[in-house]
Amino acid sequence: MKKRDQLEPQPTEPVVLSRSEHPLSRKMIDQDTIKVLYRLYRNGFKAYLVGGGVRDLLLGRTPKDFDVGTDATPNQVRKLFRNCFLVGRRFRLAHIRFGPDRLVEVATFRRQADKEELPDCPQERSFASENVFGTPQEDAFRRDFTINALFYDISDFSIVDYVGGLRDLQEKKIRVIGDPMVRFEEDPVRMLRALEFSARLGFEVEASALQAIGKQAHLLAGAAPARLREELMELFRHKVAGPVLRQANETGLLDHLFPDYSVDENSLRLIERIDRRTASGVPVTEAIMLASLYLSKFRDGLKKSPDLDFAGAMHLANALLEPHRAHYHIAHGIRHQAREMLLGIFRFNRGRGRRGEKRFLHHPATPGAFELLQLWSEVSGEEKDMVAAWKDVVPEPGKSKEKQAERPAGSNRSRRRRRRQRPPKKEPTPTK
């Protein structure tokens, strides 16, 4: 492994934009975040808005959240805020809560630890290496990409850039801080994040980083499955799963993201179509993501075995989905939902007029399966006759429940069972 010399802060002065030289205003920042920044500053600590929030505001975008960086330690932050909770065993952070669904994350500036500062025990060394506090400059050089290492200083409203992030914002470049080969070896998920930011922002991944992805793609197989699973869902939530997976396929990342999975063009088009569906306001679920990834292979299996019965189709769906579920520790319930969608495709493939059709049409998974079939037909040009045959009889998602709610009182078919009246008890005849 290469040395980390390039990650150490360089002795150059940072680029500092005064308030008159940039468009970022306090009015653009969430008021809870402003409260946190000012309380830290007024108590003698440095208080910066950091990371993606600064990047997005400079690009004219609305950040999904705001993060704060400070030289106050987590315990010092906790003393300043009664609504503060410290989280993270490996990387200590302060979460300051403003209501049940709103929090501001505060991180203390970190630096790269020297070898003599670390304990001998591997577990303790891992914890200690992430909790060596440093300066804003040292913290900037620990971050992943230059555009994510910009700071907004609440004391004078300036933008502080230690790593060339302002230049890369103007040039629309995704540039790794330090040597890409070293940084990707430290954290292989950064390769996937580089492609994600490229797709989300419309930026180009810098040439040396793109070459490093091709050489280090195999390292992704060793990344924590839970992190990869969350990154995958982020791709779908941000409507960039299609272009990211397409580029991951070109760079070789996809081979290690989905072991034993070969993607075809129609699958990529389907995922891109789901991105457009999500952009229109239709939420995406993990079950839809899973079913869309394996729909093409499932259909290939049906074509190879045209006489497959329902049990065989279920076995085929399980064989495709189970390795993915096991690798990424996905709940069985999500796998079940994805399987029901694939089995819905199997049922559509068998045609109309089959026994149990009415029960199938009322199955909760049927509308979602039909929507997936429609999307597949749009991108592949196949199954248009099948879509036409079922279009008028498959209920729209949520439609049946709405109709149930619209029924007038007393019109439900299932009524409370009336208890049969018991005959009156006979009075016992008096004995003489």
Coordinates of C-alpha atoms in Angstrom, one line a residue:
M1 CA 0.0 0.0 0.0
K2 CA 1.2 3.5 -0.9
K3 CA 2.1 6.0 1.8
R4 CA -0.4 8.7 2.8
D5 CA 2.0 11.6 2.3
Q6 CA -0.3 13.2 -0.2
L7 CA -3.1 13.3 2.3
E8 CA -1.2 15.5 4.8
P9 CA -2.2 19.2 4.7
Q10 CA 0.0 21.1 2.3
P11 CA 1.7 24.3 3.6
T12 CA -0.2 26.5 1.1
E13 CA -2.7 29.1 2.3
P14 CA -6.4 28.3 1.7
V15 CA -8.5 30.1 -0.8
V16 CA -10.9 32.3 1.2
L17 CA -13.9 34.0 -0.5
S18 CA -15.3 36.9 1.5
R19 CA -19.0 37.4 1.8
S20 CA -19.1 39.7 -1.2
E21 CA -17.4 37.1 -3.4
H22 CA -19.9 34.3 -3.1
P23 CA -23.7 33.8 -3.2
L24 CA -24.1 31.8 0.0
S25 CA -26.3 33.6 2.5
R26 CA -27.5 32.7 6.1
K27 CA -31.0 32.9 4.8
M28 CA -30.4 29.7 2.7
I29 CA -29.4 27.8 5.8
D30 CA -31.9 26.0 8.1
Q31 CA -32.6 28.1 11.2
D32 CA -31.8 25.2 13.6
T33 CA -28.4 24.9 12.0
I34 CA -27.9 28.6 12.4
K35 CA -28.7 28.3 16.1
V36 CA -26.1 25.6 16.5
L37 CA -23.4 27.5 14.6
Y38 CA -23.9 30.7 16.6
R39 CA -24.0 29.0 20.0
L40 CA -20.7 27.3 19.2
Y41 CA -19.1 30.5 17.9
R42 CA -20.3 32.6 20.9
N43 CA -18.8 30.1 23.3
G44 CA -15.4 30.5 21.7
F45 CA -15.3 27.6 19.3
K46 CA -14.8 27.5 15.6
A47 CA -18.1 26.8 13.8
Y48 CA -18.3 25.9 10.1
L49 CA -21.0 24.7 7.8
V50 CA -19.2 21.8 6.1
G51 CA -19.5 19.2 3.3
G52 CA -22.3 18.7 0.9
G53 CA -24.5 21.5 2.2
V54 CA -21.9 24.1 1.2
R55 CA -21.4 22.4 -2.2
D56 CA -25.2 22.3 -3.0
L57 CA -25.8 25.9 -1.9
L58 CA -23.0 27.1 -4.2
L59 CA -24.5 25.1 -7.0
G60 CA -27.9 26.6 -6.4
R61 CA -29.4 23.3 -5.1
T62 CA -31.4 22.6 -2.0
P63 CA -29.4 20.4 0.5
K64 CA -31.2 17.5 2.0
D65 CA -29.4 18.3 5.4
F66 CA -26.8 20.5 6.9
D67 CA -23.7 19.3 8.8
V68 CA -21.6 21.4 11.2
G69 CA -17.8 21.1 11.9
T70 CA -16.2 22.5 15.0
D71 CA -13.1 22.4 17.2
A72 CA -15.3 21.6 20.2
T73 CA -15.0 18.0 21.3
P74 CA -18.1 15.9 21.5
N75 CA -18.3 16.3 25.2
Q76 CA -17.9 20.0 25.0
V77 CA -20.8 20.1 22.4
R78 CA -23.0 18.1 24.7
K79 CA -22.4 20.6 27.6
L80 CA -23.7 23.4 25.3
F81 CA -26.9 21.7 24.2
R82 CA -29.4 20.0 26.5
N83 CA -30.9 18.4 23.4
C84 CA -27.6 16.8 22.4
F85 CA -26.9 13.1 22.1
L86 CA -23.5 11.5 21.3
V87 CA -23.7 8.7 18.8
G88 CA -21.2 6.3 17.1
R89 CA -18.8 4.0 18.8
R90 CA -16.1 4.2 16.2
F91 CA -16.6 7.8 15.0
R92 CA -18.1 10.0 17.8
L93 CA -20.6 12.5 16.6
A94 CA -23.0 14.9 18.3
H95 CA -26.7 14.8 17.2
I96 CA -28.6 17.9 18.3
R97 CA -32.3 17.2 18.1
F98 CA -35.0 19.8 17.2
G99 CA -38.1 17.7 17.3
P100 CA -38.8 14.0 16.5
D101 CA -37.7 14.2 12.8
R102 CA -35.1 17.0 12.8
L103 CA -31.5 16.9 13.9
V104 CA -28.3 18.7 13.2
E105 CA -25.1 16.6 13.1
V106 CA -22.0 18.2 14.6
A107 CA -18.5 16.6 14.0
T108 CA -15.3 17.6 15.7
F109 CA -12.4 18.3 13.2
R110 CA -10.3 15.2 12.8
R111 CA -6.7 14.6 11.6
Q112 CA -4.6 11.6 10.6
A113 CA -3.1 10.0 13.7
D114 CA 0.6 9.4 13.9
K115 CA 1.7 5.8 14.5
E116 CA 3.1 6.5 17.9
E117 CA -0.3 7.9 19.0
L118 CA -2.1 4.7 18.4
P119 CA -2.5 1.8 20.8
D120 CA -1.2 -1.7 20.0
C121 CA -4.6 -3.5 20.2
P122 CA -6.1 -3.6 16.6
Q123 CA -9.6 -2.9 17.9
E124 CA -8.6 0.1 20.0
R125 CA -6.3 1.3 17.2
S126 CA -9.3 1.5 14.8
F127 CA -11.3 3.5 17.3
A128 CA -8.4 5.8 18.2
S129 CA -7.5 6.5 14.6
E130 CA -11.0 8.0 14.0
N131 CA -11.0 10.2 17.1
V132 CA -7.8 12.2 16.9
F133 CA -8.9 15.8 16.8
G134 CA -7.3 18.3 14.6
T135 CA -7.6 21.6 12.7
P136 CA -10.0 22.6 9.9
Q137 CA -7.2 22.2 7.4
E138 CA -6.3 18.7 8.6
D139 CA -10.0 17.7 8.6
A140 CA -10.4 19.0 5.0
F141 CA -7.6 16.7 3.8
R142 CA -9.4 13.6 5.4
R143 CA -12.5 14.1 3.2
D144 CA -13.2 12.1 0.1
F145 CA -13.7 14.6 -2.8
T146 CA -12.6 18.2 -3.1
I147 CA -16.1 19.5 -3.7
N148 CA -17.1 18.0 -0.4
A149 CA -14.4 19.7 1.6
L150 CA -15.6 23.3 1.4
F151 CA -16.3 25.2 4.7
Y152 CA -18.6 28.2 5.4
D153 CA -17.3 30.2 8.4
I154 CA -20.1 31.7 10.5
S155 CA -17.8 34.2 12.1
D156 CA -17.2 36.2 8.9
F157 CA -19.5 34.5 6.4
S158 CA -16.5 33.5 4.2
I159 CA -16.0 30.3 2.2
V160 CA -12.8 28.5 3.1
D161 CA -11.2 26.1 0.6
Y162 CA -8.0 24.1 1.4
V163 CA -8.1 21.5 -1.4
G164 CA -9.2 23.2 -4.6
G165 CA -12.9 22.4 -4.3
L166 CA -14.0 25.8 -5.7
R167 CA -12.0 25.3 -8.8
D168 CA -13.4 21.8 -9.3
L169 CA -17.0 23.2 -8.8
Q170 CA -16.3 25.6 -11.7
E171 CA -14.8 23.0 -13.9
K172 CA -17.4 20.4 -12.9
K173 CA -14.9 17.8 -11.8
I174 CA -15.1 15.0 -9.3
R175 CA -11.6 14.9 -7.9
V176 CA -10.3 12.7 -5.1
I177 CA -8.3 14.3 -2.3
G178 CA -4.9 12.7 -2.4
D179 CA -3.9 9.6 -4.4
P180 CA -7.0 7.9 -5.7
M181 CA -5.3 4.5 -5.5
V182 CA -4.7 5.0 -1.8
R183 CA -8.0 6.6 -1.0
F184 CA -10.0 3.8 -2.8
E185 CA -8.0 1.2 -1.0
E186 CA -8.9 2.8 2.4
D187 CA -12.6 2.9 1.5
P188 CA -13.7 1.0 -1.7
V189 CA -17.2 2.5 -1.4
R190 CA -15.7 5.8 -2.5
M191 CA -15.5 4.4 -6.0
L192 CA -19.3 4.0 -6.1
R193 CA -19.8 7.4 -4.5
A194 CA -17.6 9.1 -7.2
L195 CA -19.9 7.7 -9.9
E196 CA -23.0 8.7 -7.9
F197 CA -21.8 12.4 -7.5
S198 CA -20.9 12.4 -11.2
A199 CA -24.5 11.4 -12.2
R200 CA -26.2 13.6 -9.6
L201 CA -24.3 16.8 -10.4
G202 CA -23.6 16.2 -14.0
F203 CA -19.8 16.4 -13.3
E204 CA -17.0 14.4 -14.9
V205 CA -14.9 12.0 -12.8
E206 CA -11.3 13.2 -13.1
A207 CA -9.1 10.9 -15.3
S208 CA -6.8 9.5 -12.6
A209 CA -9.7 8.7 -10.4
L210 CA -11.5 6.9 -13.2
Q211 CA -8.3 4.9 -14.0
A212 CA -8.0 4.0 -10.3
I213 CA -11.6 2.7 -10.3
G214 CA -10.8 0.3 -13.1
K215 CA -7.7 -1.0 -11.3
Q216 CA -9.2 -1.2 -7.8
A217 CA -12.8 -2.4 -8.7
H218 CA -12.1 -5.8 -7.1
L219 CA -11.8 -4.1 -3.7
L220 CA -15.5 -3.4 -3.7
A221 CA -16.2 -7.1 -3.0
G222 CA -14.6 -6.6 0.5
A223 CA -16.8 -3.6 1.5
A224 CA -19.4 -4.0 4.2
P225 CA -22.6 -5.3 2.6
A226 CA -24.7 -3.0 4.8
R227 CA -23.0 0.1 3.4
L228 CA -23.3 -1.2 -0.2
R229 CA -26.9 -1.9 0.3
E230 CA -27.6 1.6 1.6
E231 CA -25.6 3.2 -1.3
L232 CA -27.7 1.2 -3.7
M233 CA -30.9 2.5 -2.2
E234 CA -29.4 6.1 -2.3
L235 CA -28.9 5.7 -6.1
F236 CA -32.5 4.8 -6.6
R237 CA -33.7 7.6 -4.2
H238 CA -31.6 10.2 -6.0
K239 CA -32.9 8.9 -9.4
V240 CA -29.4 8.1 -10.7
A241 CA -29.3 4.3 -10.4
G242 CA -29.5 3.9 -14.2
P243 CA -26.5 6.0 -15.2
V244 CA -24.4 4.9 -12.2
L245 CA -24.9 1.2 -12.8
R246 CA -24.2 1.7 -16.5
Q247 CA -20.9 3.4 -15.7
A248 CA -20.2 0.8 -13.0
N249 CA -20.7 -1.8 -15.7
E250 CA -18.2 -0.1 -18.0
T251 CA -15.5 0.3 -15.3
G252 CA -15.9 -3.3 -13.9
L253 CA -17.4 -2.2 -10.6
L254 CA -20.7 -3.9 -11.3
D255 CA -19.0 -7.4 -11.4
H256 CA -18.1 -6.9 -7.7
L257 CA -21.2 -5.1 -6.7
F258 CA -23.4 -8.0 -7.8
P259 CA -21.4 -11.2 -7.8
D260 CA -22.5 -13.8 -10.4
Y261 CA -24.7 -11.1 -12.1
S262 CA -24.3 -10.1 -15.7
V263 CA -26.4 -7.1 -16.7
D264 CA -27.9 -6.7 -20.1
E265 CA -28.9 -3.5 -22.0
N266 CA -32.7 -3.9 -21.3
S267 CA -32.1 -4.2 -17.6
L268 CA -30.1 -0.9 -17.6
R269 CA -32.9 0.7 -19.6
L270 CA -35.5 -0.6 -17.1
I271 CA -33.6 0.9 -14.2
E272 CA -33.2 4.2 -16.0
R273 CA -37.0 4.1 -16.6
I274 CA -37.6 3.5 -12.9
D275 CA -35.4 6.6 -12.2
R276 CA -37.8 8.7 -14.4
R277 CA -40.7 7.1 -12.6
T278 CA -39.2 8.1 -9.2
A279 CA -38.5 11.7 -10.5
S280 CA -42.3 12.0 -11.3
G281 CA -43.0 11.5 -7.6
V282 CA -43.7 7.8 -7.4
P283 CA -41.6 6.4 -4.4
V284 CA -39.3 3.5 -5.0
T285 CA -39.0 0.6 -2.7
E286 CA -36.2 -1.9 -2.1
A287 CA -38.5 -4.7 -3.4
I288 CA -39.0 -2.9 -6.7
M289 CA -35.2 -2.4 -6.9
L290 CA -34.6 -6.1 -6.4
A291 CA -37.3 -7.2 -8.8
S292 CA -36.1 -4.9 -11.5
L293 CA -32.5 -6.1 -11.2
Y294 CA -33.5 -9.8 -11.8
L295 CA -36.6 -9.4 -14.1
S296 CA -34.6 -10.0 -17.3
K297 CA -33.0 -13.2 -15.9
F298 CA -36.4 -14.4 -14.7
R299 CA -37.9 -13.9 -18.1
D300 CA -35.0 -15.7 -19.7
G301 CA -35.7 -18.7 -17.4
L302 CA -39.4 -18.7 -18.4
K303 CA -38.5 -18.7 -22.1
K304 CA -36.1 -21.7 -21.6
S305 CA -38.8 -23.7 -19.8
P306 CA -42.2 -22.7 -21.4
D307 CA -44.0 -25.5 -19.5
L308 CA -42.9 -24.3 -16.1
D309 CA -45.6 -24.6 -13.5
F310 CA -46.1 -22.2 -10.5
A311 CA -43.9 -24.2 -8.2
G312 CA -41.1 -24.2 -10.8
A313 CA -41.5 -20.4 -11.3
M314 CA -41.3 -19.9 -7.5
H315 CA -38.1 -22.0 -7.4
L316 CA -36.6 -20.0 -10.3
A317 CA -37.4 -16.7 -8.5
N318 CA -36.0 -17.9 -5.2
A319 CA -32.8 -19.1 -7.0
L320 CA -32.3 -15.6 -8.5
L321 CA -33.1 -13.5 -5.4
E322 CA -31.8 -15.6 -2.5
P323 CA -28.0 -15.0 -3.2
H324 CA -28.6 -11.3 -3.4
R325 CA -30.7 -11.3 -0.2
A326 CA -28.2 -13.4 1.7
H327 CA -25.2 -11.3 0.6
Y328 CA -26.7 -7.9 1.5
H329 CA -28.6 -9.2 4.6
I330 CA -32.0 -8.1 3.2
A331 CA -35.1 -9.0 5.2
H332 CA -37.0 -12.0 4.1
G333 CA -40.1 -9.8 3.8
I334 CA -38.5 -7.6 1.1
R335 CA -37.3 -10.7 -0.8
H336 CA -40.9 -12.1 -0.6
Q337 CA -42.3 -8.9 -2.1
A338 CA -39.8 -8.9 -4.9
R339 CA -40.6 -12.6 -5.5
E340 CA -44.3 -11.9 -5.7
M341 CA -43.7 -9.3 -8.4
L342 CA -41.7 -11.8 -10.5
L343 CA -44.4 -14.5 -9.9
G344 CA -47.0 -11.9 -11.1
I345 CA -45.0 -11.6 -14.4
F346 CA -45.2 -15.4 -14.6
R347 CA -48.9 -15.3 -14.2
F348 CA -49.4 -12.6 -16.8
N349 CA -47.2 -14.7 -19.1
R350 CA -49.7 -17.6 -18.8
G351 CA -52.5 -15.5 -20.3
R352 CA -56.1 -14.7 -19.4
G353 CA -58.9 -17.2 -18.5
R354 CA -56.9 -19.3 -16.1
R355 CA -58.3 -20.8 -13.0
G356 CA -57.8 -18.5 -10.0
E357 CA -57.7 -15.3 -12.2
K358 CA -60.0 -13.4 -9.9
R359 CA -58.0 -14.2 -6.8
F360 CA -54.8 -13.3 -8.7
L361 CA -56.2 -9.9 -9.7
H362 CA -57.0 -9.1 -6.0
H363 CA -53.5 -10.1 -4.8
P364 CA -51.7 -7.0 -3.3
A365 CA -48.6 -7.6 -5.5
T366 CA -50.5 -7.8 -8.8
P367 CA -50.7 -4.0 -9.5
G368 CA -47.0 -3.5 -8.8
A369 CA -46.1 -6.5 -11.0
F370 CA -48.2 -5.2 -13.9
E371 CA -46.5 -1.8 -13.6
L372 CA -43.2 -3.5 -13.8
L373 CA -44.4 -5.4 -16.9
Q374 CA -45.5 -2.1 -18.5
L375 CA -42.1 -0.5 -17.8
W376 CA -40.3 -3.5 -19.2
S377 CA -42.5 -3.4 -22.3
E378 CA -41.7 0.3 -22.8
V379 CA -37.9 -0.2 -22.7
S380 CA -37.7 -3.5 -24.5
G381 CA -40.5 -3.3 -27.1
E382 CA -41.6 -6.7 -26.0
E383 CA -44.8 -8.1 -24.4
K384 CA -47.1 -5.3 -25.9
D385 CA -49.9 -7.8 -26.6
M386 CA -49.6 -9.1 -23.0
V387 CA -49.9 -5.6 -21.6
A388 CA -52.9 -4.9 -23.8
A389 CA -54.6 -8.2 -22.7
W390 CA -54.4 -7.4 -19.0
K391 CA -54.6 -3.6 -19.0
D392 CA -58.3 -3.2 -18.4
V393 CA -58.6 -5.8 -15.6
V394 CA -55.6 -5.1 -13.4
P395 CA -56.5 -2.5 -10.7
E396 CA -54.3 0.5 -10.3
P397 CA -52.1 0.5 -7.2
G398 CA -54.2 1.5 -4.2
K399 CA -57.4 1.7 -6.3
S400 CA -59.2 -1.2 -4.7
K401 CA -58.7 0.3 -1.2
E402 CA -60.0 3.6 -2.4
K403 CA -63.2 2.0 -3.8
Q404 CA -63.6 0.2 -0.5
A405 CA -63.5 3.5 1.3
E406 CA -66.0 5.1 -1.1
R407 CA -68.7 2.5 -0.5
P408 CA -71.7 3.8 1.4
A409 CA -72.4 2.5 4.8
G410 CA -74.1 -0.8 4.9
S411 CA -73.0 -1.9 1.4
N412 CA -70.2 -4.2 2.5
R413 CA -70.8 -7.8 1.5
S414 CA -69.3 -9.1 4.8
R415 CA -71.7 -8.2 7.6
R416 CA -71.6 -9.0 11.2
R417 CA -73.0 -12.4 12.0
R418 CA -76.4 -12.1 13.6
R419 CA -76.8 -14.2 16.7
R420 CA -79.7 -16.6 16.7
Q421 CA -82.1 -15.8 19.5
R422 CA -82.4 -18.4 22.1
P423 CA -85.9 -19.7 22.9
P424 CA -87.3 -18.4 26.3
K425 CA -86.5 -20.6 29.2
K426 CA -89.4 -22.6 30.5
E427 CA -90.5 -21.9 34.0
P428 CA -90.0 -25.0 36.1
T429 CA -93.3 -26.6 37.2
P430 CA -93.8 -26.3 40.9
T431 CA -93.8 -29.6 42.8
K432 CA -96.8 -30.5 44.9

